[in-house]
mmCIF file of C-alpha atoms and ligand atoms in Angstrom:
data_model
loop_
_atom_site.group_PDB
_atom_site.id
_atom_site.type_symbol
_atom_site.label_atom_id
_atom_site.label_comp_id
_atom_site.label_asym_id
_atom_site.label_seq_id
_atom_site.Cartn_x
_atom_site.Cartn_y
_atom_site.Cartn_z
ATOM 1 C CA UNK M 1 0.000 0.000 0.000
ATOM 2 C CA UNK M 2 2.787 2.680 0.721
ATOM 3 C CA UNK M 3 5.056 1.345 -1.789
ATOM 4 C CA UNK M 4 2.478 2.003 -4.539
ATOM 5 C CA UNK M 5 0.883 5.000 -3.258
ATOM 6 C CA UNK M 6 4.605 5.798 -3.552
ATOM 7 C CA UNK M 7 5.199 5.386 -6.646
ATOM 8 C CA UNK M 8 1.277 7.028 -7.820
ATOM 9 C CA UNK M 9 2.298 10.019 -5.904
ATOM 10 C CA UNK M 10 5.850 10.625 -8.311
ATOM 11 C CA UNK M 11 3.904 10.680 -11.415
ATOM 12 C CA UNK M 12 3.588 13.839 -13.396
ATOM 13 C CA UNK M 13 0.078 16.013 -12.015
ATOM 14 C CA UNK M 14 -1.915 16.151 -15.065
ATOM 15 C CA UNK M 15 -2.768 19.983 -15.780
ATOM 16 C CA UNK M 16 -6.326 20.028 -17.146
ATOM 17 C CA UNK M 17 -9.091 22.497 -15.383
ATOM 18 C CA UNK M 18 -11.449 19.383 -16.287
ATOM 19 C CA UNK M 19 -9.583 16.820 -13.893
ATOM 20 C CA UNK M 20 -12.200 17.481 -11.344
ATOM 21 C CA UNK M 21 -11.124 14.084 -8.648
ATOM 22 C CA UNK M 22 -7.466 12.638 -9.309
ATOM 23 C CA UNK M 23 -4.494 10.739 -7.757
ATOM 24 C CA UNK M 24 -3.713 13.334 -5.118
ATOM 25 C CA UNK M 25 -6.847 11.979 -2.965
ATOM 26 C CA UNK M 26 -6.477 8.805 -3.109
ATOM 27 C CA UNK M 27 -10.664 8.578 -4.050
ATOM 28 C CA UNK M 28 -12.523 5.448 -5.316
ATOM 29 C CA UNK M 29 -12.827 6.815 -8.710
ATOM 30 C CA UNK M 30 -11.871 9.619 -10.959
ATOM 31 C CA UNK M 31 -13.878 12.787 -12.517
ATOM 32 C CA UNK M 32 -13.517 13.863 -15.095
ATOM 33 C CA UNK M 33 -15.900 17.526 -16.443
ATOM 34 C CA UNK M 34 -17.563 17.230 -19.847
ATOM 35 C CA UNK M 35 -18.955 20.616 -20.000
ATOM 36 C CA UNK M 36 -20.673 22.993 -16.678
ATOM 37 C CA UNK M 37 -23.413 20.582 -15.746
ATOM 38 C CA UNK M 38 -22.163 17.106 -16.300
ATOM 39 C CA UNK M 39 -18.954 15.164 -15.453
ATOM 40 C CA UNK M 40 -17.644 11.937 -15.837
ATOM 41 C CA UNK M 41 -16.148 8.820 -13.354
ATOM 42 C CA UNK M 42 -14.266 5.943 -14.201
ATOM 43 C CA UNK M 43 -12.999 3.103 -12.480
ATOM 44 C CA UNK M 44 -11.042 -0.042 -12.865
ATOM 45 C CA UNK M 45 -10.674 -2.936 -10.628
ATOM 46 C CA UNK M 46 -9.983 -6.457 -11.422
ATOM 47 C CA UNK M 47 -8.449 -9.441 -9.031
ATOM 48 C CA UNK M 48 -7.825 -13.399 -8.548
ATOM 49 C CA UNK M 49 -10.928 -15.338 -7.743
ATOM 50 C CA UNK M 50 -12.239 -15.351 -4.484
ATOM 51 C CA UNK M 51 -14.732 -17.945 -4.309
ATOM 52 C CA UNK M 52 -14.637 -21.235 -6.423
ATOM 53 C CA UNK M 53 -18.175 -20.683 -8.546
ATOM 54 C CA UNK M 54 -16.852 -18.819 -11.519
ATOM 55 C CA UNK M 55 -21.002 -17.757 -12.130
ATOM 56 C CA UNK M 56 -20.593 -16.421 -8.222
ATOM 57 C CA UNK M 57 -16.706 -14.567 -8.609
ATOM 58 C CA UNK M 58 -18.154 -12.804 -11.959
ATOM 59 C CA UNK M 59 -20.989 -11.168 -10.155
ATOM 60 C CA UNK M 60 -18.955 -10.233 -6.957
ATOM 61 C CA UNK M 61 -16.270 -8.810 -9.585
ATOM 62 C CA UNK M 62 -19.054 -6.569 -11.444
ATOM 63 C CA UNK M 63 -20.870 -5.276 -7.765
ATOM 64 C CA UNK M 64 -16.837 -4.918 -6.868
ATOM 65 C CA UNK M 65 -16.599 -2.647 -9.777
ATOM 66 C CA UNK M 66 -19.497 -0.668 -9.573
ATOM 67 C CA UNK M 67 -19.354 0.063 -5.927
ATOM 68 C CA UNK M 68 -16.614 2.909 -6.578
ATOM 69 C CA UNK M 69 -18.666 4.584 -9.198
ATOM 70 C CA UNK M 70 -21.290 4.248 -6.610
ATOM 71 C CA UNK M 71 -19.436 5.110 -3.902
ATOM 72 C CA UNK M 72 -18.911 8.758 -5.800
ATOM 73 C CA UNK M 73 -22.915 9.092 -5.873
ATOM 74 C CA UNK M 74 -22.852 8.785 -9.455
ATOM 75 C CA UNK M 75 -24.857 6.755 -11.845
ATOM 76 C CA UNK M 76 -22.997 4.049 -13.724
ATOM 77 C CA UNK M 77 -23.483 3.420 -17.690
ATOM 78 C CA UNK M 78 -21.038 1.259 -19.354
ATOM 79 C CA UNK M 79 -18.367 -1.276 -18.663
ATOM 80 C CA UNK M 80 -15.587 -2.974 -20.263
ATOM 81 C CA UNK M 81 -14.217 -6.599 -19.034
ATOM 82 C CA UNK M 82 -10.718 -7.078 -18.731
ATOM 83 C CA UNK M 83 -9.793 -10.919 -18.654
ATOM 84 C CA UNK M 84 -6.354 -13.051 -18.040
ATOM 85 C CA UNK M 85 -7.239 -16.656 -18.598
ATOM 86 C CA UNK M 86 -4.786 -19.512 -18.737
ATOM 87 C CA UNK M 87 -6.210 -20.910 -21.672
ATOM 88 C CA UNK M 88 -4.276 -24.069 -21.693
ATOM 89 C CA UNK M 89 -4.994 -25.118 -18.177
ATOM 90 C CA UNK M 90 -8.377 -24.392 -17.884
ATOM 91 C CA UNK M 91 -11.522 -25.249 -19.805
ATOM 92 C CA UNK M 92 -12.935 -21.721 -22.021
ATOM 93 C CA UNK M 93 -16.480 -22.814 -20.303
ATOM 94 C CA UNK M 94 -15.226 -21.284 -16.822
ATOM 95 C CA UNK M 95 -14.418 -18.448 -18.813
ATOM 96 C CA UNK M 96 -17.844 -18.010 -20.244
ATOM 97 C CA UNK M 97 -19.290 -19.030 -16.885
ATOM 98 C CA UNK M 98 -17.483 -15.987 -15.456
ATOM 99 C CA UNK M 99 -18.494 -13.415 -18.045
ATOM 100 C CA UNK M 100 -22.008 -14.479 -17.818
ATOM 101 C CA UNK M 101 -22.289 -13.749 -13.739
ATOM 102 C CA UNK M 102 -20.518 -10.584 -14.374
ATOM 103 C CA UNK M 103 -23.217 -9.503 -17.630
ATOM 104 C CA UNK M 104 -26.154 -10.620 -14.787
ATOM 105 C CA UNK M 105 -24.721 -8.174 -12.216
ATOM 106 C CA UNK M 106 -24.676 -5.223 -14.690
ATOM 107 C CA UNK M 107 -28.092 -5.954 -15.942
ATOM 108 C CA UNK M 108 -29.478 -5.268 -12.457
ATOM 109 C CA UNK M 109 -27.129 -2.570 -12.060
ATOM 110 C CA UNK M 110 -28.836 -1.173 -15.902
ATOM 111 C CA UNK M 111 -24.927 -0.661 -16.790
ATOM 112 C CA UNK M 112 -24.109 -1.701 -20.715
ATOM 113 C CA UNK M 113 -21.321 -3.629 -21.742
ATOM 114 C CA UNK M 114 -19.701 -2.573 -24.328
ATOM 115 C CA UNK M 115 -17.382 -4.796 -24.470
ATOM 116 C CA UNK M 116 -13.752 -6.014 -23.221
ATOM 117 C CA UNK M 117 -10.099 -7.603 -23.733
ATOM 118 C CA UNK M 118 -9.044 -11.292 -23.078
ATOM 119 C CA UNK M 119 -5.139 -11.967 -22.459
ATOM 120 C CA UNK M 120 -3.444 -15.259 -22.049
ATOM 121 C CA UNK M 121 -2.167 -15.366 -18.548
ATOM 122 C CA UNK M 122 -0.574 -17.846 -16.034
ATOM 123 C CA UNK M 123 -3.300 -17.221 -13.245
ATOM 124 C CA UNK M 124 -6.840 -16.255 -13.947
ATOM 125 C CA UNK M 125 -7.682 -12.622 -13.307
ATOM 126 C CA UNK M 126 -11.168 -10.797 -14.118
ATOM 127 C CA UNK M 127 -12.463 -6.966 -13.856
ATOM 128 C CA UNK M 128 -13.838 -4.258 -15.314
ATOM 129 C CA UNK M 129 -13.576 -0.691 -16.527
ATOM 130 C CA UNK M 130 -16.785 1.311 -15.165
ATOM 131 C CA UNK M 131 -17.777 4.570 -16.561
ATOM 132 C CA UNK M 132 -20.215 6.500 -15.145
ATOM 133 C CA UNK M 133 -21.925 10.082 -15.045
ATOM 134 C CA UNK M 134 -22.727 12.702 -12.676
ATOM 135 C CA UNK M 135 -24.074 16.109 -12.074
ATOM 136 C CA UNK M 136 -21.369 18.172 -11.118
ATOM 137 C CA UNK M 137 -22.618 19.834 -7.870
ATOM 138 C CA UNK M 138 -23.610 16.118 -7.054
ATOM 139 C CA UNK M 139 -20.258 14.998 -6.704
ATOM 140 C CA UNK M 140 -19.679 12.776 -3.061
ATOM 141 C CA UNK M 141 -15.895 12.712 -2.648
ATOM 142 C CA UNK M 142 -13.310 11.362 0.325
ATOM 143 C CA UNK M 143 -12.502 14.707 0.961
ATOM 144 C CA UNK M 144 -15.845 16.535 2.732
ATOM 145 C CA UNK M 145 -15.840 14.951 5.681
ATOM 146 C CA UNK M 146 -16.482 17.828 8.669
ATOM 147 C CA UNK M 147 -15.654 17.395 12.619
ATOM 148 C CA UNK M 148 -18.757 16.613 13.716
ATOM 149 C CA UNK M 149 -20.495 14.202 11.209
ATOM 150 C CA UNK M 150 -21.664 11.190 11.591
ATOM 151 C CA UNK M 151 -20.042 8.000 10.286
ATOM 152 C CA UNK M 152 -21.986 5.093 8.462
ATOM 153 C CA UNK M 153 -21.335 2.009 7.329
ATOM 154 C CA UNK M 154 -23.658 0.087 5.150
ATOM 155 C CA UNK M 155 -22.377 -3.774 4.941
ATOM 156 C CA UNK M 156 -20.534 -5.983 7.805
ATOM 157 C CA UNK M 157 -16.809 -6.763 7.769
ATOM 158 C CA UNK M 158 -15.215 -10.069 7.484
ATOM 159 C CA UNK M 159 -14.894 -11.022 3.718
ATOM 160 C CA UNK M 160 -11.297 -11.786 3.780
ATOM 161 C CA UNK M 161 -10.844 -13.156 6.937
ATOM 162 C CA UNK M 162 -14.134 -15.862 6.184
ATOM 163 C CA UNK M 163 -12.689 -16.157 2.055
ATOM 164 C CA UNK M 164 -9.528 -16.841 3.779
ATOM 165 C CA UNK M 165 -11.053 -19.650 6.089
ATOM 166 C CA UNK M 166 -12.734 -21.165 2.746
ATOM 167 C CA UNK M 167 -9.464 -21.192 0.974
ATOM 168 C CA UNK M 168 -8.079 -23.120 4.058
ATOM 169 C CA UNK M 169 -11.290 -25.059 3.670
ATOM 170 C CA UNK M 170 -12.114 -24.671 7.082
ATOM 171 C CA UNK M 171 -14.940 -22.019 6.957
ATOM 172 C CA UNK M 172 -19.209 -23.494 7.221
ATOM 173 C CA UNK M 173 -21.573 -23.338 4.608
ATOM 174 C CA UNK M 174 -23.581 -20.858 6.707
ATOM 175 C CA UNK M 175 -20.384 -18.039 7.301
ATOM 176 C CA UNK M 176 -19.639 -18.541 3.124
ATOM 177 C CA UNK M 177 -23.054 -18.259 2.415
ATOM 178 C CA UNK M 178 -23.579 -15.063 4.309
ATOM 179 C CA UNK M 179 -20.334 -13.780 3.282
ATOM 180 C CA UNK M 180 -21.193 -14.477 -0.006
ATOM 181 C CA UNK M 181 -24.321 -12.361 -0.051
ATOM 182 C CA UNK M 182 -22.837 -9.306 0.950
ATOM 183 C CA UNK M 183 -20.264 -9.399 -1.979
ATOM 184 C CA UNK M 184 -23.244 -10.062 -4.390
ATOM 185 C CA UNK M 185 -25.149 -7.133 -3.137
ATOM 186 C CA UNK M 186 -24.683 -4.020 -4.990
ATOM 187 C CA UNK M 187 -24.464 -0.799 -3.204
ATOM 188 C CA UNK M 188 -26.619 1.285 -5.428
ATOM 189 C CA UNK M 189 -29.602 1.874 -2.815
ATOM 190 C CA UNK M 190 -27.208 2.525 -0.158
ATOM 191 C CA UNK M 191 -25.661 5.333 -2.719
ATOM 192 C CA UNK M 192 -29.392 6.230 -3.824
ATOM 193 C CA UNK M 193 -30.286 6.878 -0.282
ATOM 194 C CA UNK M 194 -27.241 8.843 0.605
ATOM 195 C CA UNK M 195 -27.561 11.301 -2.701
ATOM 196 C CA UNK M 196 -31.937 11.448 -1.245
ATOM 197 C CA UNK M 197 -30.524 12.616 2.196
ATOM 198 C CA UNK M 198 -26.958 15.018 1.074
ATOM 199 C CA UNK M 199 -23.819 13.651 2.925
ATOM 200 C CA UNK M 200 -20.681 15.358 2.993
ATOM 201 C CA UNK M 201 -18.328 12.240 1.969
ATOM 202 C CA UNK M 202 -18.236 8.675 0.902
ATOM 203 C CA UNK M 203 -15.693 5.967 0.029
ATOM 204 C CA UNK M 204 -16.223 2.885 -0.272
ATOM 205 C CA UNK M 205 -14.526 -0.265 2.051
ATOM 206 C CA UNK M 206 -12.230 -2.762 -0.017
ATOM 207 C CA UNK M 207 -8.673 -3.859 0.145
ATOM 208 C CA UNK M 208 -7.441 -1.310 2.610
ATOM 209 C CA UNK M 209 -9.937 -2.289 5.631
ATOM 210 C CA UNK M 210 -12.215 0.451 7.319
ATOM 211 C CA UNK M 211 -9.554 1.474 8.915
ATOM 212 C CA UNK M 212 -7.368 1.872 5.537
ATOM 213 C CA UNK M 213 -10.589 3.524 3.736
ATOM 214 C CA UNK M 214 -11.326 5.499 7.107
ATOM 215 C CA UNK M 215 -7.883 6.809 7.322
ATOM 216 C CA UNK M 216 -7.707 7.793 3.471
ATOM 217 C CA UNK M 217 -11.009 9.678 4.206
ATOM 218 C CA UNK M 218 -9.963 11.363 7.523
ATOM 219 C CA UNK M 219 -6.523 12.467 5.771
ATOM 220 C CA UNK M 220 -8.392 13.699 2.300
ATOM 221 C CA UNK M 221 -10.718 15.802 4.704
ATOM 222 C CA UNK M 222 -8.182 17.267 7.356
ATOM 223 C CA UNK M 223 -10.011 15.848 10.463
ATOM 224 C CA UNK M 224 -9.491 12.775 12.416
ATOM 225 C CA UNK M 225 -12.006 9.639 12.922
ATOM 226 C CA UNK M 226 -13.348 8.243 16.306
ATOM 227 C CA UNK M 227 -14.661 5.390 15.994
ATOM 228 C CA UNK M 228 -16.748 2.755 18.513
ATOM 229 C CA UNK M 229 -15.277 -0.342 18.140
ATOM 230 C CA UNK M 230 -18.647 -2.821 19.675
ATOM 231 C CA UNK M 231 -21.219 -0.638 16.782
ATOM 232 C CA UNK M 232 -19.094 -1.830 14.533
ATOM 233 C CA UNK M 233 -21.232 -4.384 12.215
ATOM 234 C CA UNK M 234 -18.895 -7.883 11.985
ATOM 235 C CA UNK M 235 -20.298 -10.984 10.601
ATOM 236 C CA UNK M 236 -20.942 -13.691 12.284
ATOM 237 C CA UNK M 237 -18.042 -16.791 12.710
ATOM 238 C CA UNK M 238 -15.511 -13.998 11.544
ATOM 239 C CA UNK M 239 -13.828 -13.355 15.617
ATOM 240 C CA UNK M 240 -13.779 -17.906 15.265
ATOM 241 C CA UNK M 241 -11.490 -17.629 12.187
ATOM 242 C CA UNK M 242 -9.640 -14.839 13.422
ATOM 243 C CA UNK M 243 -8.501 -16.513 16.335
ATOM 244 C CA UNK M 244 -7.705 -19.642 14.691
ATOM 245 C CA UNK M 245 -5.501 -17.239 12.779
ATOM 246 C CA UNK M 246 -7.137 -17.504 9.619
ATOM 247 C CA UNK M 247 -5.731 -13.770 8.760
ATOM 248 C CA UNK M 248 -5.184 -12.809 5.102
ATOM 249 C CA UNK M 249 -1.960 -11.359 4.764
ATOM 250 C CA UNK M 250 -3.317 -8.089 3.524
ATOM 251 C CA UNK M 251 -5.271 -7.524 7.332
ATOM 252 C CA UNK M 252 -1.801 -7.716 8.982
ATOM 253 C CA UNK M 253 -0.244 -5.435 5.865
ATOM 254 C CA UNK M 254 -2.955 -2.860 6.499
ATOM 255 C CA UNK M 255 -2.672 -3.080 10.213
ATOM 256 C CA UNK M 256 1.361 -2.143 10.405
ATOM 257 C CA UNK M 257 0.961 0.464 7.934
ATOM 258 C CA UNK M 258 -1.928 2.072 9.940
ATOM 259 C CA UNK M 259 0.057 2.048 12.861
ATOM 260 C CA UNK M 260 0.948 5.122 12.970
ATOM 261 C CA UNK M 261 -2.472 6.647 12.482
ATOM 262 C CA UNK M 262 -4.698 4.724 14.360
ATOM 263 C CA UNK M 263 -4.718 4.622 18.303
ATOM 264 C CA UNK M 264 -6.666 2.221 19.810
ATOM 265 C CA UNK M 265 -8.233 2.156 23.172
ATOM 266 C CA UNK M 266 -5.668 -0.673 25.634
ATOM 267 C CA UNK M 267 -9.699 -2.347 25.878
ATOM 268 C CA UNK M 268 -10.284 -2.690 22.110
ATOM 269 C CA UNK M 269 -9.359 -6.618 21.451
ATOM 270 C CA UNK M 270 -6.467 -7.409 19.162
ATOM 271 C CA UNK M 271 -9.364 -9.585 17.235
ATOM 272 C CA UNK M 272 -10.883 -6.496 16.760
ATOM 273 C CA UNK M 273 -8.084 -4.607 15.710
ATOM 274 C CA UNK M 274 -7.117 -7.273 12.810
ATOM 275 C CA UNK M 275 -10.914 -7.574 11.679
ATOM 276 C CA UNK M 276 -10.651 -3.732 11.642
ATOM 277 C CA UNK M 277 -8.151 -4.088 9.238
ATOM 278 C CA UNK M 278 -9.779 -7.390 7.211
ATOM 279 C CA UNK M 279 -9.467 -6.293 3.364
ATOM 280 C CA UNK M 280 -13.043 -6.394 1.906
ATOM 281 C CA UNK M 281 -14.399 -7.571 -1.415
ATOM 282 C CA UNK M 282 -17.163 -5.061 -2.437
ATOM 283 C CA UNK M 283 -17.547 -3.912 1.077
ATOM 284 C CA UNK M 284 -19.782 -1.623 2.418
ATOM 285 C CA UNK M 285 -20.083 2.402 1.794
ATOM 286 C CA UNK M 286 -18.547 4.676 4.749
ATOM 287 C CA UNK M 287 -20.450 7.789 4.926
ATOM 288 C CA UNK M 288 -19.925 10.914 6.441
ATOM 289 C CA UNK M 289 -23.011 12.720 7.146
ATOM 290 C CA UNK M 290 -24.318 15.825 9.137
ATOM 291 C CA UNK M 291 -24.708 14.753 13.443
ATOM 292 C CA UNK M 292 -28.071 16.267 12.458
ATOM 293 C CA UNK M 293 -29.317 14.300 9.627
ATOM 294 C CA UNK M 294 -27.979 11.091 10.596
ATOM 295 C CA UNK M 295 -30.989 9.567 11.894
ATOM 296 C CA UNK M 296 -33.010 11.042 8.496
ATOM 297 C CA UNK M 297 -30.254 8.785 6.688
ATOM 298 C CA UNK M 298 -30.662 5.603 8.392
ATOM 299 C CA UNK M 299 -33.831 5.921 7.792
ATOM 300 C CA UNK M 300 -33.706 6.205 4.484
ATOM 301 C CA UNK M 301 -31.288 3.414 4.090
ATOM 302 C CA UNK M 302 -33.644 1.242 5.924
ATOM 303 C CA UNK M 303 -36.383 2.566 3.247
ATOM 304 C CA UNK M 304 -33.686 1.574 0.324
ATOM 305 C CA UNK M 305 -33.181 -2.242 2.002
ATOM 306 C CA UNK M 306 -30.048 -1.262 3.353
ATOM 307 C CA UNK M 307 -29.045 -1.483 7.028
ATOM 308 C CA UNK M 308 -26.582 0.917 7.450
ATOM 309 C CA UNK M 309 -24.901 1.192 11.478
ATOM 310 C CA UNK M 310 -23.492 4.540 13.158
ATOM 311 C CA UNK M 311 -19.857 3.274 13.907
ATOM 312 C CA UNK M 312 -18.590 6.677 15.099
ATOM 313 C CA UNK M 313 -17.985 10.411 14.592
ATOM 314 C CA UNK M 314 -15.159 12.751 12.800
ATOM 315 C CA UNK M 315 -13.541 15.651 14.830
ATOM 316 C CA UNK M 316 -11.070 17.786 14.959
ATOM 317 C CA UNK M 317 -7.141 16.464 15.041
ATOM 318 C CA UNK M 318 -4.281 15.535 13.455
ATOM 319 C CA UNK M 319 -5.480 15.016 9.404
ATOM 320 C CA UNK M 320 -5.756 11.137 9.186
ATOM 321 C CA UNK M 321 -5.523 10.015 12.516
ATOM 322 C CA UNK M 322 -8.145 7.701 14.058
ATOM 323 C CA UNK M 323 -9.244 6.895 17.398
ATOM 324 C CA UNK M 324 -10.882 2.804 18.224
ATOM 325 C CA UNK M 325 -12.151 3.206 21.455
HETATM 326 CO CO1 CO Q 401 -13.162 2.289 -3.596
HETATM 327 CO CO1 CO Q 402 -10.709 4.056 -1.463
HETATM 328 CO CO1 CO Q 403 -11.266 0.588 -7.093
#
């Protein structure tokens, strides 16, 4: 994570009034202004797969993908695919298999594909390019976030420490299952509810942790996070694999790099500390919202199907830091 931020933060600034959201901010996606009213936001993710249906790892991939553009509270439109296959080890119907969970997750999403590119490659690797639109005064950034606010988060944590579990095939049909389900769930009516009430930042929660996407947020804004560890929403047999040690490596990367930042109360467990840190597959939405319309916005979520959980507050402080208490 530092190593490449690193090496993002040496490349040449681009110097175009358009560039409305790039590098320096370390955002889900960038923006880009077509003219005074509208601008555009792309996004690119792509990964190894994380479950063993290649129907189920194309879906996650596509609500993976989206969740940035989301994330931004804009509206996405088309998508490209971006494939490595090994095509001599494995059979081209896993391939298709793939494709077709990721086509059935932008159908529901109403996002076209327009189409994609297919490399040869040792290990298999599938993503796509999302572009989207939105109005430019509609814009939801990492950066808005004001002492004060409320923080919400929409989905429970856990992904990576239960995919890790399954990939040690020691995790239950029930923890996969549920884990499962929030990876397939898109967050467009958590972002549709959040653009309804007016928040003053979002990001979404992936392979950085909350506390990686909470510290990118708090440093973007200027103010520092407090946050309660026990309203924290984990699911369920994740503190079992924990402690078994069933710890993807990137939870324990995320963890010493946030070190520094993050000061945690001496009662906040270590379990919680490393689940904190858990890298997510298309995690939930952390929102920062007005102390005074937080309640209007859980509301709404709850309205949109979404069940979103006041995990804490931002405040004043040292740009970045955060506080687990
Ligand atoms: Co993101
Ligand atoms: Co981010
Ligand atoms: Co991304």
């Amino acid at each position: 994570m530092a190593d490449l931020a690193q090496v993002l933060r040496q490349l040449p600034k681009p110097d175009d009034p358009n560039l409305l959201v790039g590098l320096d901010t370390a955002d889900d996606a960038g923006v880009y202004a077509l003219d005074g009213d509208t601008a555009l936001v792309q996004t690119v993710d792509f990964f190894p797969p994380i479950v063993d249906d290649p129907y189920t790892f194309g879906q996650i991939t596509a609500a993976n993908a989206l969740s940035d553009i989301y994330a931004m509270g804009a509206k996405p439109m088309t998508a490209l695919n971006i494939v490595g296959f090994p095509i001599r080890k494995l059979d081209i119907s896993i391939l298709s298999e793939i494709l077709t969970g990721g086509q059935n997750k932008l159908t529901e999403a109403k996002v076209a594909l327009l189409g994609g590119h297919t490399v040869d490659d040792s290990e298999l690797k599938f993503g796509l390019a999302i572009t989207g639109t939105v109005s430019r005064r509609a814009i939801i950034t990492n950066s808005g976030a004001r002492p004060g606010d409320s923080l919400i988060l929409t989905k429970p944590l856990g992904i990576g420490i239960i995919t890790t579990a399954h990939k040690a095939g020691l995790v239950s049909d029930a923890a996969l299952g549920a884990a499962t389900k929030v990876m397939l769930t898109l967050n467009n009516q958590a972002s549709l509810a959040m653009i309804e009430v007016g928040v003053n930042a979002c990001t979404d929660v992936t392979g950085f942790g909350l506390l990686g996407h909470a510290h990118e947020m708090a440093l973007a804004s200027g103010v520092s996070l407090e946050i309660s560890a026990h309203n924290v929403p984990v699911l369920a047999a994740t503190y079992e694999y924990a402690r078994q040690g069933l710890v993807p490596g990137g939870a324990r990367t995320n963890r010493s790099y946030l070190d520094t930042y993050v000061r945690y109360d001496p009662q906040v467990s270590e379990d919680d500390r490393i689940v904190f840190c858990d890298p997510q597959t298309s995690g939930g939405l952390l929102i920062s919202v007005p102390r005074e319309r937080e309640a209007l916005l859980l509301a709404t979520l709850r309205r949109y199907g979404v069940d979103g959980h006041a995990i804490g507050h931002v405040s004043q402080g040292t740009p970045g830091g955060i506080s687990v208490t």
